[in-house]
């Protein structure tokens, strides 16, 4: 009698990663979060001694208390929007996708930590891990930092499963369609003088460090993606904006692209969103619709910086309303986007 052997294989691990959030809006929790976040050498990419003094004598003694009220304004009943929506997305995907997948959410900084998420996968006996950093456009400070941290954890395992990495999805058709559909509902019910695509900023030096072919001039070089600039954050942001605008039939004169959230005195990638908003007011624009497609979940940079700070700035220079297009959060189209990234090898 022939004996048939059955091979039981583990589940496929899916690691969803977002940047992170403080555990609460208290200054002490914000300080703890910022200390971990800003100590990352890919985030503040200067020598360790300079980073130590910048953090401990300039940023951490003052910034947590100053921004605590801002976090409080955006905080949801169950916590930070970024964490609340991240948990919802993971839970929905677990319901939608086959049980052969083991899905975990981890944060690059803060909780739930990448260590805890990967430990759950290890205990579940996964035979592979697909890492999906939820930052659409590639940057060393976000995507590379996340991937490096995951690999640092995995290298301590005796048994390392196969690893698949999604490094970016800035031009993914489902991702583009998700943001376009969100914006469409605002464009259908109101008239706007202009559309702005505002992306998170980065220091110019970080892009220069990643410019292996010396083509970066922070100008027209970003208007198309080539083999030489395919990992350029600014170029990928431009392509995301162009594709959303094309989907919404917005001509090139009808939208602008800018970069927000800069810190310090070193040059960051331009144009700066606050400067652009000021110019809009001076030009006589009254209503501006703002997309922020570098964020898949609402957070301080969208719900407060754009919806509140930039709205007030716009009014100061004669404008009436900055309307934020909310992030993807737990939108069904975003769930479909992630589902396709998970299922398509």
CSV table of N, CA, C and O in Angstrom, one decimal, residues 3 5 10 37 42 52 54 57 62 94 98 106 111 126 128 183 185 202 229 231 244 266 272 278 285 322:
chain,number,residue,atom,x,y,z
A,3,UNK,N,2.1,4.9,0.6
A,3,UNK,CA,1.8,5.9,1.6
A,3,UNK,C,2.0,7.3,1.0
A,3,UNK,O,2.9,7.6,0.3
A,5,UNK,N,2.5,11.2,1.4
A,5,UNK,CA,2.9,12.2,2.4
A,5,UNK,C,2.2,13.5,2.2
A,5,UNK,O,2.1,13.9,1.1
A,10,UNK,N,3.3,26.6,6.3
A,10,UNK,CA,2.8,27.7,7.1
A,10,UNK,C,2.0,28.8,6.3
A,10,UNK,O,2.0,28.7,5.1
A,37,UNK,N,11.8,58.3,17.0
A,37,UNK,CA,11.7,58.6,15.6
A,37,UNK,C,12.9,59.5,15.1
A,37,UNK,O,13.6,59.1,14.1
A,42,UNK,N,18.5,57.7,9.5
A,42,UNK,CA,18.0,58.0,8.1
A,42,UNK,C,17.0,59.2,8.1
A,42,UNK,O,16.7,59.8,7.1
A,52,UNK,N,22.5,64.1,18.6
A,52,UNK,CA,22.3,64.1,20.0
A,52,UNK,C,22.0,65.5,20.6
A,52,UNK,O,21.1,65.7,21.3
A,54,UNK,N,21.0,68.2,18.9
A,54,UNK,CA,19.8,68.7,18.3
A,54,UNK,C,18.6,68.2,19.0
A,54,UNK,O,17.6,68.9,19.3
A,57,UNK,N,18.8,69.1,23.2
A,57,UNK,CA,18.9,70.5,23.7
A,57,UNK,C,18.0,71.5,22.9
A,57,UNK,O,17.8,72.6,23.3
A,62,UNK,N,11.3,71.1,24.1
A,62,UNK,CA,10.3,72.1,23.8
A,62,UNK,C,9.2,71.6,22.9
A,62,UNK,O,8.0,71.9,23.2
A,94,UNK,N,-8.1,41.0,7.1
A,94,UNK,CA,-8.2,39.7,7.6
A,94,UNK,C,-9.5,39.0,7.3
A,94,UNK,O,-9.6,37.8,7.1
A,98,UNK,N,-8.1,35.3,2.2
A,98,UNK,CA,-8.1,33.9,2.6
A,98,UNK,C,-7.3,33.7,3.9
A,98,UNK,O,-6.3,34.4,4.2
A,106,UNK,N,2.3,46.8,12.0
A,106,UNK,CA,3.4,47.3,12.8
A,106,UNK,C,3.8,48.7,12.5
A,106,UNK,O,3.5,49.2,11.4
A,111,UNK,N,4.1,52.0,18.9
A,111,UNK,CA,3.3,50.8,19.1
A,111,UNK,C,2.1,50.7,18.1
A,111,UNK,O,1.5,51.7,17.8
A,126,UNK,N,4.8,31.4,9.9
A,126,UNK,CA,4.6,31.8,8.5
A,126,UNK,C,5.8,31.3,7.6
A,126,UNK,O,6.9,31.1,8.1
A,128,UNK,N,6.6,32.7,4.6
A,128,UNK,CA,7.0,33.9,3.8
A,128,UNK,C,6.5,35.1,4.4
A,128,UNK,O,5.5,35.1,5.2
A,183,UNK,N,-11.4,62.8,-4.2
A,183,UNK,CA,-11.4,64.2,-4.7
A,183,UNK,C,-12.6,64.5,-5.5
A,183,UNK,O,-13.1,65.7,-5.5
A,185,UNK,N,-15.7,63.8,-5.3
A,185,UNK,CA,-16.9,64.2,-4.6
A,185,UNK,C,-16.9,65.7,-4.2
A,185,UNK,O,-17.9,66.3,-4.1
A,202,UNK,N,11.2,66.7,2.5
A,202,UNK,CA,12.4,66.1,2.9
A,202,UNK,C,13.6,67.1,2.7
A,202,UNK,O,13.5,67.9,1.8
A,229,UNK,N,16.4,58.3,-12.2
A,229,UNK,CA,15.7,59.0,-11.1
A,229,UNK,C,14.5,58.2,-10.5
A,229,UNK,O,13.7,58.7,-9.8
A,231,UNK,N,14.1,56.2,-8.1
A,231,UNK,CA,13.9,56.1,-6.7
A,231,UNK,C,13.9,57.5,-6.1
A,231,UNK,O,13.9,57.7,-4.8
A,244,UNK,N,-3.1,61.5,-10.7
A,244,UNK,CA,-4.4,61.8,-10.1
A,244,UNK,C,-5.1,62.9,-10.9
A,244,UNK,O,-6.3,62.9,-11.2
A,266,UNK,N,18.0,74.1,7.2
A,266,UNK,CA,18.6,73.6,6.0
A,266,UNK,C,17.5,73.5,4.8
A,266,UNK,O,16.3,73.4,5.1
A,272,UNK,N,7.7,75.2,-1.2
A,272,UNK,CA,7.1,75.0,0.1
A,272,UNK,C,5.6,75.3,0.1
A,272,UNK,O,5.2,76.3,-0.4
A,278,UNK,N,0.4,81.1,0.5
A,278,UNK,CA,0.4,82.6,0.6
A,278,UNK,C,0.2,83.2,-0.8
A,278,UNK,O,-0.5,84.2,-1.0
A,285,UNK,N,-7.2,83.9,-5.2
A,285,UNK,CA,-7.9,82.6,-5.1
A,285,UNK,C,-8.7,82.6,-3.8
A,285,UNK,O,-8.3,83.0,-2.8
A,322,UNK,N,-9.5,76.5,2.5
A,322,UNK,CA,-8.7,75.4,2.1
A,322,UNK,C,-9.5,74.1,2.4
A,322,UNK,O,-9.8,73.9,3.6
